[in-house]
PDB file of C-alpha atoms in Angstrom:
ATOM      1  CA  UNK A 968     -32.291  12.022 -70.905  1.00  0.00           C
ATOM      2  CA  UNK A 969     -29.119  12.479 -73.559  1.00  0.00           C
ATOM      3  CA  UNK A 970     -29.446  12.630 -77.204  1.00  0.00           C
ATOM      4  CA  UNK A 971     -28.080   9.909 -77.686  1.00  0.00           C
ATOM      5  CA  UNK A 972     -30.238   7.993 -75.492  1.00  0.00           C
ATOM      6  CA  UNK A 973     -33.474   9.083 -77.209  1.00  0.00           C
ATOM      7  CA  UNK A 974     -32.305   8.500 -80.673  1.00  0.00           C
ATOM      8  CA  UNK A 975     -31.242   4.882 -79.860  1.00  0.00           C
ATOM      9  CA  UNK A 976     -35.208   4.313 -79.929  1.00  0.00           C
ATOM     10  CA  UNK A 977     -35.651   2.408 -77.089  1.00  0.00           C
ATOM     11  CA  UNK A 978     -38.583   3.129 -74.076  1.00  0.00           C
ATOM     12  CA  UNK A 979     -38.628   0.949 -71.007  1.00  0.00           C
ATOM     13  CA  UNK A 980     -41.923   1.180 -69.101  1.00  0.00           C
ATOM     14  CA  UNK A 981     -41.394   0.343 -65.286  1.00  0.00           C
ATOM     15  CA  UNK A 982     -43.913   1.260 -62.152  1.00  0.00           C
ATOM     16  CA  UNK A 983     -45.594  -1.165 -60.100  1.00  0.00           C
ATOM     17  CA  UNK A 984     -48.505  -3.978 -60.789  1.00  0.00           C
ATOM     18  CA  UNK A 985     -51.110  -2.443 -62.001  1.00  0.00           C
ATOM     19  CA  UNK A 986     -49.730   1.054 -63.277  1.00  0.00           C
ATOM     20  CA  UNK A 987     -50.741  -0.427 -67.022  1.00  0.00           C
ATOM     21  CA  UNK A 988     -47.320  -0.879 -68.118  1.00  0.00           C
ATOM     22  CA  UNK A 989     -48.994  -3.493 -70.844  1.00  0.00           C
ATOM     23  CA  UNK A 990     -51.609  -1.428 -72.291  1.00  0.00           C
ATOM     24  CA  UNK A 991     -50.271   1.639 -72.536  1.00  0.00           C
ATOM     25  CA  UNK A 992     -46.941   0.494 -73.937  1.00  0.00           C
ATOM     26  CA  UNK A 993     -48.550  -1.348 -76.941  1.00  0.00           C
ATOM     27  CA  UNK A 994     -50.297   1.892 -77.357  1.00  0.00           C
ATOM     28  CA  UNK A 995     -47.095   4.068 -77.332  1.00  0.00           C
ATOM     29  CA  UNK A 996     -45.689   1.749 -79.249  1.00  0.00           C
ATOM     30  CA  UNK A 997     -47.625   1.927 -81.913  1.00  0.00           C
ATOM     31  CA  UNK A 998     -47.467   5.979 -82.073  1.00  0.00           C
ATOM     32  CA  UNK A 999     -43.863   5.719 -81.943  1.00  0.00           C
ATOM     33  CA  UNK A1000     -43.466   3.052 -84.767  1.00  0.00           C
ATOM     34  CA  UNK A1001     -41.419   0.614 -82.310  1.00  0.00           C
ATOM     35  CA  UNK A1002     -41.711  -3.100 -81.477  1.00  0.00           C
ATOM     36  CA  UNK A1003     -43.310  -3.660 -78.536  1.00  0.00           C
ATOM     37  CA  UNK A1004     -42.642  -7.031 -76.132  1.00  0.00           C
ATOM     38  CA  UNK A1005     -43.494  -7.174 -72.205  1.00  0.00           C
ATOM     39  CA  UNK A1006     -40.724  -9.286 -70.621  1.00  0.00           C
ATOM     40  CA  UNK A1007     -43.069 -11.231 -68.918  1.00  0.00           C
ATOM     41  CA  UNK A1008     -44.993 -12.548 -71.816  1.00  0.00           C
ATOM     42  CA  UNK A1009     -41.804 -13.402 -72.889  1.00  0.00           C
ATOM     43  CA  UNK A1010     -40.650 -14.980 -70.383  1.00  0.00           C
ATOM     44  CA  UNK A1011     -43.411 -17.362 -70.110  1.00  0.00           C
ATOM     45  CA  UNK A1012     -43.256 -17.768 -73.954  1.00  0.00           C
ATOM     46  CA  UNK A1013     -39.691 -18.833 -74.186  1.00  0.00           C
ATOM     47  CA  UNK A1014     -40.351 -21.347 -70.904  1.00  0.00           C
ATOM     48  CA  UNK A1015     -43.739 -22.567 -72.089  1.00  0.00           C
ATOM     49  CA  UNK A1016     -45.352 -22.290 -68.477  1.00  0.00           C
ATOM     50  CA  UNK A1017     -47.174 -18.937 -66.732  1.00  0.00           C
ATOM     51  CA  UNK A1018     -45.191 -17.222 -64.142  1.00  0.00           C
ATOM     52  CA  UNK A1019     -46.919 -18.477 -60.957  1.00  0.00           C
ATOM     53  CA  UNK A1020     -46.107 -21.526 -62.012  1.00  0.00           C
ATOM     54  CA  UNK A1021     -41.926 -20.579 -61.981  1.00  0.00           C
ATOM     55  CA  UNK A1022     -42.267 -19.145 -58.617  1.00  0.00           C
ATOM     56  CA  UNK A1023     -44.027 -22.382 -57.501  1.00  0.00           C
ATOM     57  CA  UNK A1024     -41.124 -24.507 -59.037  1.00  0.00           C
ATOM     58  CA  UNK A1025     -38.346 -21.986 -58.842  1.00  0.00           C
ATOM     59  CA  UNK A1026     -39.029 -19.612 -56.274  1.00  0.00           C
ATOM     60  CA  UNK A1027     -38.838 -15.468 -56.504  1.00  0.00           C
ATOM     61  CA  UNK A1028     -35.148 -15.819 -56.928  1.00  0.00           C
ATOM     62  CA  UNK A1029     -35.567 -18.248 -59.794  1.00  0.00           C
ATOM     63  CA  UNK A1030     -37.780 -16.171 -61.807  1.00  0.00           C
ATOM     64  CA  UNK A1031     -35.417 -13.246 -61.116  1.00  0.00           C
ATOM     65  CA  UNK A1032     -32.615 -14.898 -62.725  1.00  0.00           C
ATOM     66  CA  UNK A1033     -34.626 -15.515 -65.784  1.00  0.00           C
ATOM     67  CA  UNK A1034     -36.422 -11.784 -66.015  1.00  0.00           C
ATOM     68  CA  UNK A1035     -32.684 -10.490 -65.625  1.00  0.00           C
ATOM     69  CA  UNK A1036     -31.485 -12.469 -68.365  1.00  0.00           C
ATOM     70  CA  UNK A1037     -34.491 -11.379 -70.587  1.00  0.00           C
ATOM     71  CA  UNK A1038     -34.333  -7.516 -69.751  1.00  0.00           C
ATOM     72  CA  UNK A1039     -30.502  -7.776 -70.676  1.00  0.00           C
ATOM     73  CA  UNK A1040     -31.406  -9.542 -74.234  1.00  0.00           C
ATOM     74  CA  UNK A1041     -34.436  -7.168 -74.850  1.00  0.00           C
ATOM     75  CA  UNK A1042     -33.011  -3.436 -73.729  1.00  0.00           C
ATOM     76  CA  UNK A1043     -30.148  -5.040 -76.442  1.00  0.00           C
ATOM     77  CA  UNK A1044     -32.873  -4.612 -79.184  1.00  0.00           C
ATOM     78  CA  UNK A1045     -32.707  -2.123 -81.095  1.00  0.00           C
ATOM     79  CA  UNK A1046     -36.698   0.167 -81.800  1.00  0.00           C
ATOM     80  CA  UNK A1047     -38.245  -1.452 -78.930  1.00  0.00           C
ATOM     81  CA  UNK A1048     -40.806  -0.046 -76.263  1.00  0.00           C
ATOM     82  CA  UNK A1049     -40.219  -3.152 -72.872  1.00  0.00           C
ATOM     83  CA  UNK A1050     -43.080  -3.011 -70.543  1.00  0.00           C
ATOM     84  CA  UNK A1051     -40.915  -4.537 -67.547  1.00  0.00           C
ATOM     85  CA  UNK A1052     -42.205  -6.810 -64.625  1.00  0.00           C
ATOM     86  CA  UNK A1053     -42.968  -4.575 -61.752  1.00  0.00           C
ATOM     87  CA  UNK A1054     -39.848  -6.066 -59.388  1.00  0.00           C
ATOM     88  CA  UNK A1055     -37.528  -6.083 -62.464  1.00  0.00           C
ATOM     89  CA  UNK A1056     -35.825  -2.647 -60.872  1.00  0.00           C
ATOM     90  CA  UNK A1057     -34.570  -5.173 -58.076  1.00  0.00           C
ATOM     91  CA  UNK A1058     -31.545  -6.021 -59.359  1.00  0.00           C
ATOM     92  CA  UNK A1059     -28.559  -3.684 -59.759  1.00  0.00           C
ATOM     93  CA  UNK A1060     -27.567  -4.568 -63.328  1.00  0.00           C
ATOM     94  CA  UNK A1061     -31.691  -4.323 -64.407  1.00  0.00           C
ATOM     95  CA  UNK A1062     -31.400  -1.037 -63.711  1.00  0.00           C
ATOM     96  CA  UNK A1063     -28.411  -0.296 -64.957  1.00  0.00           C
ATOM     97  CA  UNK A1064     -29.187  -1.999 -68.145  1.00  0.00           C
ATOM     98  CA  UNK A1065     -32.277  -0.018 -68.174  1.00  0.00           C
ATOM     99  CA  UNK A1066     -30.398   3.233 -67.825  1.00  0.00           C
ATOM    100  CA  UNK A1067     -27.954   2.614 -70.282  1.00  0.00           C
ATOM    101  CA  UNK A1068     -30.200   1.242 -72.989  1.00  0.00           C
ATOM    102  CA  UNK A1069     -32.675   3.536 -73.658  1.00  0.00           C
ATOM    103  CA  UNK A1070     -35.405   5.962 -71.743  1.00  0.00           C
ATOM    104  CA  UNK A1071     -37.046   4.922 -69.164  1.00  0.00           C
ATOM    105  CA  UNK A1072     -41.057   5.926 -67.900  1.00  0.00           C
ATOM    106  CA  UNK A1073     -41.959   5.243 -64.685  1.00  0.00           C
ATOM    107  CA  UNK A1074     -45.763   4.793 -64.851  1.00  0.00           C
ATOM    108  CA  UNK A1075     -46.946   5.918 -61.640  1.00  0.00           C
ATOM    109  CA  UNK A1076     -49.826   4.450 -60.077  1.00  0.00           C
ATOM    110  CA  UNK A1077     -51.520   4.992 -56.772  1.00  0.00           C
ATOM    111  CA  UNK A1078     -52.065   2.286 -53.855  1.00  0.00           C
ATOM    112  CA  UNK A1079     -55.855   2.775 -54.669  1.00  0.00           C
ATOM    113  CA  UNK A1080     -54.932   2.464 -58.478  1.00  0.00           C
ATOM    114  CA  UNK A1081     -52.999  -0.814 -57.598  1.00  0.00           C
ATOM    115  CA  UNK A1082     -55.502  -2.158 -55.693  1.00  0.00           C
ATOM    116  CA  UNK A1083     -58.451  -1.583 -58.004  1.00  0.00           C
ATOM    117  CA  UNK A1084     -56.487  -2.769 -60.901  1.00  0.00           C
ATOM    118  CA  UNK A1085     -55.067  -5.827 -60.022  1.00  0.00           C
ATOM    119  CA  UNK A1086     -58.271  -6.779 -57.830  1.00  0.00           C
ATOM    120  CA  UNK A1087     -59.563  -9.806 -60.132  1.00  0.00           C
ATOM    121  CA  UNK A1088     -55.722 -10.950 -61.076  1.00  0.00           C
ATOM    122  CA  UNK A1089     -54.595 -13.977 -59.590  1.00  0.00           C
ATOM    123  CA  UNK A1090     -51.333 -14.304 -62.049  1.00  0.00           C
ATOM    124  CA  UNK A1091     -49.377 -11.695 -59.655  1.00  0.00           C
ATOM    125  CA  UNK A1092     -47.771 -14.722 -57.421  1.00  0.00           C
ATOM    126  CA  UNK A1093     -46.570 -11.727 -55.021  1.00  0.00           C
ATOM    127  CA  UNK A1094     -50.010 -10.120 -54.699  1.00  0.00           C
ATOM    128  CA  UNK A1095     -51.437 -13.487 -54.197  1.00  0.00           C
ATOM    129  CA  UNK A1096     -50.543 -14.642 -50.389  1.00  0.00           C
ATOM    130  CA  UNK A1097     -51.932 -12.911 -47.462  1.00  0.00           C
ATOM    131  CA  UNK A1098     -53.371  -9.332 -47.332  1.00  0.00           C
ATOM    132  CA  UNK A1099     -52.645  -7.587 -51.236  1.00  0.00           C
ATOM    133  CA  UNK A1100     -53.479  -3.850 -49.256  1.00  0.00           C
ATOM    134  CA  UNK A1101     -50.179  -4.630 -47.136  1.00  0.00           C
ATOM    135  CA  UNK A1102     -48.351  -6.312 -49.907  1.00  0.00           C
ATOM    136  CA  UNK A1103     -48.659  -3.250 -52.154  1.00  0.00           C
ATOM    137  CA  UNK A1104     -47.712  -1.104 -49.775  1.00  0.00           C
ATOM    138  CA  UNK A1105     -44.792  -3.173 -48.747  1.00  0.00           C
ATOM    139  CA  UNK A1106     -44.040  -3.632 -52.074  1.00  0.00           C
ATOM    140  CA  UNK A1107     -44.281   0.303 -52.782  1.00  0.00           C
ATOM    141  CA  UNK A1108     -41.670   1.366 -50.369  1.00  0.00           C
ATOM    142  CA  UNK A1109     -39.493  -0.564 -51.855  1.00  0.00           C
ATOM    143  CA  UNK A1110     -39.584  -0.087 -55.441  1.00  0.00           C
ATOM    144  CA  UNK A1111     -40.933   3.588 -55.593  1.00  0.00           C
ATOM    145  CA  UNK A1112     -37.560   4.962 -54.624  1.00  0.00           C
ATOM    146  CA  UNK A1113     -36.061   2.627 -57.531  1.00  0.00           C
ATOM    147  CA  UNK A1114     -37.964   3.323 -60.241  1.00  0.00           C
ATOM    148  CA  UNK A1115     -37.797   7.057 -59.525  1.00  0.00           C
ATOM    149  CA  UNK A1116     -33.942   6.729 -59.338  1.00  0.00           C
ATOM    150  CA  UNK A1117     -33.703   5.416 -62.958  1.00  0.00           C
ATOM    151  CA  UNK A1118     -36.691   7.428 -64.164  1.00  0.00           C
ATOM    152  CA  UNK A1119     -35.923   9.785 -67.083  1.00  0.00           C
ATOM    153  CA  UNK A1120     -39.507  10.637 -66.989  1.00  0.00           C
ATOM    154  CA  UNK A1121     -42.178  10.073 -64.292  1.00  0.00           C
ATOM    155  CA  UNK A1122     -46.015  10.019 -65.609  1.00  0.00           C
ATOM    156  CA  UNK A1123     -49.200   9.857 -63.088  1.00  0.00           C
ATOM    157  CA  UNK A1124     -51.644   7.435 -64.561  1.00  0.00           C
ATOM    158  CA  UNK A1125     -54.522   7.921 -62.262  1.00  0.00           C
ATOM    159  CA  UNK A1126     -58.026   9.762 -64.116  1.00  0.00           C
ATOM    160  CA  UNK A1127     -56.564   8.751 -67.117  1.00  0.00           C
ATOM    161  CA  UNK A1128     -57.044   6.263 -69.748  1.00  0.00           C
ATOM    162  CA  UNK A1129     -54.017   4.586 -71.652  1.00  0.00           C
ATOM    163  CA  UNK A1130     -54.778   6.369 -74.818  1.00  0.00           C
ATOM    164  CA  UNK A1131     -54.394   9.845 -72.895  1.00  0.00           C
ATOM    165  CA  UNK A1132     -51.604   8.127 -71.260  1.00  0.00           C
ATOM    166  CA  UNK A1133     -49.565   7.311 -74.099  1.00  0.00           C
ATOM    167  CA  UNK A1134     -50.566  10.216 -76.624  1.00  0.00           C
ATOM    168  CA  UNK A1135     -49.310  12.238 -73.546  1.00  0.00           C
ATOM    169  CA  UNK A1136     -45.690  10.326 -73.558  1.00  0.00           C
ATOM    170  CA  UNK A1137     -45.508  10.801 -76.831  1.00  0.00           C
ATOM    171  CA  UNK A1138     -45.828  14.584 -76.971  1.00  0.00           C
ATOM    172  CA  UNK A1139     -43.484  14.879 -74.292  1.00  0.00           C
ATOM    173  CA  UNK A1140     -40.813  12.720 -76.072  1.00  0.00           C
ATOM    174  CA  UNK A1141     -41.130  14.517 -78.943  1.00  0.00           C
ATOM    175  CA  UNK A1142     -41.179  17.908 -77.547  1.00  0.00           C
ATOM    176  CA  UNK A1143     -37.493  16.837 -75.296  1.00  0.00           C
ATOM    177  CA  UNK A1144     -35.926  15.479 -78.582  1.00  0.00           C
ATOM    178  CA  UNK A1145     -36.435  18.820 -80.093  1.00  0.00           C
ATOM    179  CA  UNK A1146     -35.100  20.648 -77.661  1.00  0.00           C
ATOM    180  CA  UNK A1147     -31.956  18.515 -77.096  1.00  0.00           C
ATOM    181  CA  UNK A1148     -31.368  18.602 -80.927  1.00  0.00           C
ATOM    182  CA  UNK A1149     -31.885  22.532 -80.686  1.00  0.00           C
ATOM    183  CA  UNK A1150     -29.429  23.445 -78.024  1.00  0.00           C
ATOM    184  CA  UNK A1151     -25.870  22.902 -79.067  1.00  0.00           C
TER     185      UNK A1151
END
């Protein structure tokens, strides 16, 4: 993580479903005085329909067209915390968008963490055909590498709650900032 890149104020959350992307970004954004959006809620806001319902019309790829054109229009934004989709580190120019833009957290979640978390969900289109055990893991061997490669910091969420989570973020921005502006 550069300088520059933490004083542009701008955190992207990735990790997988159920790492709590959502809840802990509002709360980290909140400690860190920035705007928060999740680029799913906005996608569904700005196409007036849920996102199982664009993968039923449109297919994976469709919806991957639109997230891509939302995470380029919000990592644009100036004092913004993005909690991203889970599969938005699919595409090359996500992440590099990402990477460019701003810090990004990889919220690290365990299979049993996934599992227990998105349990009751049926708005994860991916999670919802077939076994979600062997989904996740599929899913994980995939993405893991990919989030880690455009990771400027990498958080375990397990035992802990999303306050702890994000008060814990927030030291540990702080505390790089410092020493970056510190050493010439």
């Amino acid at each position: 993580m550069t300088a520059d890149r933490a004083q542009t104020a701008r955190i992207f959350l990735v990790g997988p479903p159920g790492a709590g992307k959502t809840t802990i970004g509002r709360r980290l954004a909140r400690l860190r005085q920035l705007e928060f959006f999740d680029s799913d809620h906005e996608i569904e806001s700005c196409c007036g329909v849920d996102i199982p319902y664009i993968f039923e019309v449109e297919g994976e790829e469709g919806f991957r067209r639109r997230e891509a054109k939302m995470i380029d229009q919000l990592t644009q934004q100036p004092d913004v915390l993005i909690a991203t989709g889970g599969g938005s580190i699919l595409r090359d120019d996500n992440r590099a968008h990402l990477s460019a833009r701003g810090i990004v957290i990889y919220l690290y979640a365990s299979l049993e963490q996934q599992l227990q978390r998105t349990r009751k969900s049926d708005a994860r289109p991916l999670l919802n055909a077939g076994n979600r055990k062997e989904t996740l893991e599929r899913l994980f061997a995939v993405r893991d590498p990919l989030y880690r490669d455009i990771a400027d910091l990498i958080v375990p969420t397990r035992g802990r709650g999303a306050k702890a989570v994000a008060h814990d973020i927030h030291q540990r921005l702080d505390r790089d900032v410092r020493k970056q502006i510190a050493t010439p």
